[in-house]
Amino acid sequence: MTATNDRFQSVYSEVWDVVVFGGGYVGYALATQLHAQGKRTLLVDRAATLLWESAWAFSGDVGNSSAAAWKAFHSGMAHRNAAGDRWIDGAIAQVVASHEIREAKLPTLFYATPVASRSDDSGAITSVTVVAKSDLRVLTARQWVDATEAGELLAVLPGQNWESPEADRETIRLFYRHKAWVGCDKPVTLKSKALPFSALTFAPSPWENERILSYDLPAPFAQPKSTWVPAIIAVQKQLPDAIRGAVITHTSLIPMPVYLTQETQNVVAPNVVNAVPASVDAARANTLAGRFEIGVGSIDRLAAASVARVSDVQATVDTPQFAETMQADVVVAGVGTGGAMAAIAAAREGATTLAFDPLPFAGGIGTGGGIHSYYYGVKGGLQDELDERTREIMPLFGSIQQVSGFHPDAKKIVLEQMLDEAGVTLLTAATLFGTTVDAHGTITSAQISTERGAVKINANAWIDGTGDADLAAAAGAQFNMGRVHDGQLHAFSQSSGRANVQNDRARMLVINYDAGFVDPTDAQDLTRGRLLSTAHYLQEQYDSIERPTYIAPALGLRQGRQVVTDYVVTLADLIEKRHFDDSIGLTGCHYDNHAIDYEFETDEAMFWVWCCRQWRGGRTGGQMPYRMMLPVGISNLWVACRGAGISEEAHHSLRMQRDFQRLGEVAGIAAALTTVDGGPGHSRKVSMPDLRKKLIETGALADSGAGDADPFGHSTGATDCQALEGDLSKWFTEVSAGPGTGMYRLMRHGHNSASMRKALHELLGSTDAKASFRAASILALWEDSAAEPRLVQTITSREYGFETTDELRPESSNRLAPHWIVATRLLRTCGTPECLNDLATLASDSSLLHNARTSMAITVAAIAARHKLSPEQKALVTEILRKLLDSPLPNAVGDPQRKVIESKPASATPATPQSRQVVIEDFSWQLHLAVAKAEQTIGIKVHDGAAIFLSDPRATVRKSFSQVLQSY
């Protein structure tokens, strides 16, 4: 998506004709039809998943409808080989719906829940306050429709006294894949003594390599996942030969409700239409076609409803009425990677513990993001128990040879068991929207939205496991977000399930790719990213192999807020593997930054990757300090997620699942230790000897030895986290020999050594051009202008710096750049006005690639800021900036993982086997931003082309330009 189309339009700044709550079949059908008729329609959903009945519940009850819109939708699915007379593929339905909404440009808002409403004198609703991600925002409309399953909008209408429909039963479906089924060509009825209330049906799927296990539960059923294991065991016992060699590829994330007749409830607001499926027509609510028909039929009822006379956007946030107040010693916000461990650990220490999460299950990215394997990190502690218990039940889902890492559904079950055994009160489909903090920086309460209304929670200690530090931010914690030079965050992923046959056995796979960039604190930007990344799985035709089995319900958000804590871990800490007196465990990885535009990274990060060439080769690690979880100014909060105290560049190494599972365990134990007397917890009064004793008992501080090839993924051992040894002379020898860790160590510690500086000055004149360049690189980061002539020579000669025989070079690695582009960026730290003429000559080359131009813009801005320019020099800088923008950028459009030296713009291509469509991002905004910042630095008017990016659909782009273009 580029800045020149689909201009950004805030959903909060519009007066809508109709706002439809609920993205299932009812809401989707209604919203798409209204939009096609020209109505200004907004579709809102809390779950960020269209057609949840297919995409999450995997309902197989399709039914029939004579509605023309249903026939068009169904025939479109059938054209892609994803639907038939009695079936619709769940994952593909979600993909197609996302694509259709984007193509139609139907405004959509995910991650949003209604919590309050406002009416005029006639009783018509004019605005609804929603929790959007973690903020309270206001939507304005003339008419409203509630198409949610439980009646979320109707529940917050004044005087409504809404009662949610009750299902008679709920249906669960589990999907099996086999290389070649023998038998089971017809439905088989099974029995389970553990599930006496339901018969189990094992039946063929429309896909020839798939079978479906389905069964009903009485509704409401408190823990439907607890029935998976006995149901699977029943299949294995009664169909042992048929099931041998099969793997479970996906399951119902939530059950599909089945309704009997419901009593229709009148709606008190004249401009609100009740389209809650079971409340409108319980019989039709039991099929997908019937639900679609309810949505289409709501158009007539909407036409008969009143229309509020509202012309101006309503901005007043209404305070929600709390349906309930709850109390706990410890509250965990977010039950993902770290939060689940925190809740279990706190409860096991005897603290009454309450935890909540927006998703319908625990585990976060590992169980719901499609990343069900470990990418480094150190074992030990509570997570070892979790892994062992997951390993014990995994054979029910598939052998270790059939699953990439751990099976996500097996881990879901184990986490639910461990939370339940520990006595944790777990609230799902719940989102934070506020906190109360006293004058001493103590959090006393939090407010969350749930399906049954707003809930207030009082507690003594709080743990932030939200990923984006939503709780810390709501409590007023300081935080940073994004890179200094362009505000960009780490790319996010949108994973999906896949399955094929490898080594003569069915195998469950996962597709994980960089889908683009989003602001994870902005619900509207998250919606854009979710729709776009899901639509990347669109294919003209699907078949039994080339299809997604499920679309991961959780976006793979790698980075968001980074809270300012008592100690912020730096990249230097990780590269040098530092130890801390308050260590609570080890971390280990490599510099897993997915960026290719290292000119926008910090000088240190750029140096590590482009100069030292250590993106993968240089292992990072060391101890994690307890203080990295303690937000400055807040006394009873621990941050146990990726929002912990980690610098922007260090975060790319310290962000793995094992890291946050360990932080979660530590936070849970610490929080429990401080609340034993019933008073407010205090994170800084935790006894470190007592905490470390507990961690030794659980094995969290155990020496795990060397890293090994764990069946659940890569692991790092304690030996990989030992502090580096060496001295200046040794590091200088390494610099002379080649790029590596020694370069970094000398750069960090040699700047105060006159002998080292002299030796590097001498190395500048070496006949070994590569060694000479390495010396210049180090001196540049020391801000030594002696490096400037060597760097200018590198630029003017277009020095490449690699051999064609090198295994890693810019042609084969997108984390490397030719020396002359690196030199252009290095001049940022050491360049003087003397190099401007040479940079002007370089800028005259109309074939310059994106990274070269952005590097130059960043560099001239730094030179202008560091030196007082003469009028002639200022004019020269102005000319350089103009030249950078004058000619088209050859490679500004492409996949986030394109190579630095690729010169051809990428174009969209169909999804390929076991993959998805090529991601297309327009990165030209980075050049405009870098140039705008340089223009601002030298005091000239920012070029006109920059203003267009203030309305870019991408939130991070808009934010970056708004900081520069405040005068617009």
Short mmCIF file of N, CA and C in Angstrom, two decimals, residues 140-199:
data_model
loop_
_atom_site.label_atom_id
_atom_site.label_comp_id
_atom_site.label_asym_id
_atom_site.label_seq_id
_atom_site.Cartn_x
_atom_site.Cartn_y
_atom_site.Cartn_z
N THR A 140 -19.15 7.69 15.93
CA THR A 140 -20.37 8.49 15.74
C THR A 140 -21.14 7.94 14.54
N ALA A 141 -22.44 7.76 14.70
CA ALA A 141 -23.24 7.24 13.59
C ALA A 141 -24.70 7.60 13.76
N ARG A 142 -25.42 7.49 12.65
CA ARG A 142 -26.86 7.77 12.65
C ARG A 142 -27.67 6.50 12.93
N GLN A 143 -27.11 5.35 12.56
CA GLN A 143 -27.76 4.09 12.84
C GLN A 143 -26.72 3.06 13.27
N TRP A 144 -27.20 2.07 14.01
CA TRP A 144 -26.31 1.07 14.58
C TRP A 144 -26.91 -0.32 14.43
N VAL A 145 -26.04 -1.31 14.27
CA VAL A 145 -26.49 -2.69 14.20
C VAL A 145 -25.61 -3.54 15.10
N ASP A 146 -26.25 -4.37 15.92
CA ASP A 146 -25.51 -5.33 16.74
C ASP A 146 -25.62 -6.70 16.09
N ALA A 147 -24.54 -7.15 15.46
CA ALA A 147 -24.49 -8.48 14.84
C ALA A 147 -23.49 -9.37 15.57
N THR A 148 -23.15 -9.01 16.82
CA THR A 148 -22.25 -9.85 17.60
C THR A 148 -23.00 -11.07 18.12
N GLU A 149 -22.28 -12.07 18.56
CA GLU A 149 -22.92 -13.30 19.03
C GLU A 149 -23.63 -13.10 20.35
N ALA A 150 -23.04 -12.26 21.22
CA ALA A 150 -23.61 -12.10 22.57
C ALA A 150 -24.41 -10.82 22.74
N GLY A 151 -24.42 -9.95 21.72
CA GLY A 151 -25.13 -8.68 21.85
C GLY A 151 -24.31 -7.65 22.61
N GLU A 152 -23.05 -7.46 22.19
CA GLU A 152 -22.14 -6.59 22.91
C GLU A 152 -22.59 -5.13 22.90
N LEU A 153 -23.14 -4.67 21.78
CA LEU A 153 -23.63 -3.29 21.72
C LEU A 153 -24.91 -3.14 22.53
N LEU A 154 -25.83 -4.07 22.37
CA LEU A 154 -27.10 -3.99 23.09
C LEU A 154 -26.89 -3.99 24.59
N ALA A 155 -25.84 -4.64 25.05
CA ALA A 155 -25.57 -4.72 26.48
C ALA A 155 -25.17 -3.38 27.08
N VAL A 156 -24.71 -2.43 26.26
CA VAL A 156 -24.28 -1.14 26.80
C VAL A 156 -25.27 -0.02 26.46
N LEU A 157 -26.44 -0.36 25.92
CA LEU A 157 -27.46 0.66 25.67
C LEU A 157 -28.13 1.03 26.99
N PRO A 158 -28.40 2.30 27.21
CA PRO A 158 -29.05 2.70 28.46
C PRO A 158 -30.45 2.11 28.57
N GLY A 159 -30.72 1.45 29.70
CA GLY A 159 -32.03 0.92 29.95
C GLY A 159 -32.38 -0.34 29.19
N GLN A 160 -31.42 -1.01 28.57
CA GLN A 160 -31.73 -2.16 27.72
C GLN A 160 -31.95 -3.44 28.53
N ASN A 161 -31.12 -3.66 29.57
CA ASN A 161 -31.21 -4.90 30.35
C ASN A 161 -31.11 -6.13 29.45
N TRP A 162 -30.13 -6.11 28.62
CA TRP A 162 -29.95 -7.16 27.61
C TRP A 162 -29.52 -8.48 28.25
N GLU A 163 -30.08 -9.56 27.75
CA GLU A 163 -29.68 -10.91 28.16
C GLU A 163 -29.16 -11.65 26.93
N SER A 164 -27.93 -12.11 26.98
CA SER A 164 -27.33 -12.78 25.84
C SER A 164 -28.03 -14.11 25.58
N PRO A 165 -28.20 -14.48 24.30
CA PRO A 165 -28.81 -15.78 23.99
C PRO A 165 -27.97 -16.92 24.54
N GLU A 166 -28.64 -17.98 24.95
CA GLU A 166 -27.95 -19.15 25.48
C GLU A 166 -28.02 -20.29 24.46
N ALA A 167 -26.87 -20.86 24.17
CA ALA A 167 -26.83 -21.98 23.23
C ALA A 167 -27.28 -23.26 23.91
N ASP A 168 -27.82 -24.17 23.12
CA ASP A 168 -28.21 -25.47 23.64
C ASP A 168 -27.00 -26.39 23.74
N ARG A 169 -26.10 -26.27 22.78
CA ARG A 169 -24.89 -27.08 22.77
C ARG A 169 -23.83 -26.37 21.92
N GLU A 170 -22.62 -26.89 21.98
CA GLU A 170 -21.49 -26.31 21.24
C GLU A 170 -20.76 -27.43 20.51
N THR A 171 -20.33 -27.13 19.28
CA THR A 171 -19.67 -28.15 18.46
C THR A 171 -18.18 -27.89 18.35
N ILE A 172 -17.40 -28.94 18.57
CA ILE A 172 -15.94 -28.91 18.45
C ILE A 172 -15.54 -29.71 17.22
N ARG A 173 -14.53 -29.23 16.51
CA ARG A 173 -14.03 -29.96 15.34
C ARG A 173 -12.50 -29.98 15.38
N LEU A 174 -11.93 -31.17 15.16
CA LEU A 174 -10.48 -31.36 15.07
C LEU A 174 -10.18 -31.97 13.71
N PHE A 175 -9.10 -31.49 13.07
CA PHE A 175 -8.81 -31.86 11.69
C PHE A 175 -7.53 -32.69 11.61
N TYR A 176 -7.64 -33.85 10.96
CA TYR A 176 -6.53 -34.79 10.81
C TYR A 176 -6.04 -34.79 9.37
N ARG A 177 -4.73 -34.91 9.21
CA ARG A 177 -4.14 -35.04 7.88
C ARG A 177 -3.34 -36.35 7.83
N HIS A 178 -3.45 -37.06 6.69
CA HIS A 178 -2.71 -38.31 6.50
C HIS A 178 -2.13 -38.29 5.10
N LYS A 179 -1.02 -38.99 4.93
CA LYS A 179 -0.44 -39.05 3.58
C LYS A 179 -1.37 -39.79 2.63
N ALA A 180 -2.07 -40.82 3.13
CA ALA A 180 -3.01 -41.58 2.31
C ALA A 180 -3.92 -42.37 3.24
N TRP A 181 -5.15 -41.95 3.34
CA TRP A 181 -6.08 -42.61 4.26
C TRP A 181 -6.45 -44.01 3.77
N VAL A 182 -6.51 -44.95 4.69
CA VAL A 182 -6.99 -46.29 4.41
C VAL A 182 -8.28 -46.46 5.20
N GLY A 183 -9.39 -46.55 4.50
CA GLY A 183 -10.68 -46.61 5.18
C GLY A 183 -11.13 -45.23 5.60
N CYS A 184 -12.08 -45.18 6.54
CA CYS A 184 -12.65 -43.93 7.03
C CYS A 184 -13.24 -43.11 5.89
N ASP A 185 -13.75 -43.79 4.88
CA ASP A 185 -14.35 -43.09 3.75
C ASP A 185 -15.79 -42.69 4.02
N LYS A 186 -16.33 -43.21 5.11
CA LYS A 186 -17.67 -42.85 5.52
C LYS A 186 -17.65 -42.45 6.99
N PRO A 187 -18.63 -41.67 7.42
CA PRO A 187 -18.66 -41.26 8.83
C PRO A 187 -18.72 -42.45 9.77
N VAL A 188 -17.96 -42.39 10.85
CA VAL A 188 -17.92 -43.43 11.87
C VAL A 188 -18.31 -42.79 13.21
N THR A 189 -19.21 -43.43 13.93
CA THR A 189 -19.61 -42.92 15.24
C THR A 189 -18.81 -43.63 16.32
N LEU A 190 -18.23 -42.82 17.22
CA LEU A 190 -17.38 -43.33 18.29
C LEU A 190 -17.97 -42.93 19.64
N LYS A 191 -17.52 -43.60 20.68
CA LYS A 191 -17.96 -43.29 22.03
C LYS A 191 -16.75 -43.06 22.93
N SER A 192 -16.94 -42.21 23.93
CA SER A 192 -15.90 -41.98 24.92
C SER A 192 -16.54 -41.94 26.30
N LYS A 193 -16.04 -42.81 27.20
CA LYS A 193 -16.57 -42.80 28.57
C LYS A 193 -16.30 -41.47 29.26
N ALA A 194 -15.23 -40.79 28.84
CA ALA A 194 -14.92 -39.50 29.45
C ALA A 194 -15.84 -38.39 28.96
N LEU A 195 -16.54 -38.67 27.83
CA LEU A 195 -17.45 -37.68 27.27
C LEU A 195 -18.81 -38.35 27.06
N PRO A 196 -19.48 -38.73 28.13
CA PRO A 196 -20.72 -39.51 28.00
C PRO A 196 -21.88 -38.73 27.41
N PHE A 197 -21.75 -37.41 27.38
CA PHE A 197 -22.85 -36.58 26.90
C PHE A 197 -22.86 -36.40 25.39
N SER A 198 -21.90 -37.00 24.68
CA SER A 198 -21.83 -36.75 23.24
C SER A 198 -21.26 -37.93 22.49
N ALA A 199 -21.83 -38.19 21.32
CA ALA A 199 -21.21 -39.13 20.38
C ALA A 199 -20.18 -38.38 19.56
#
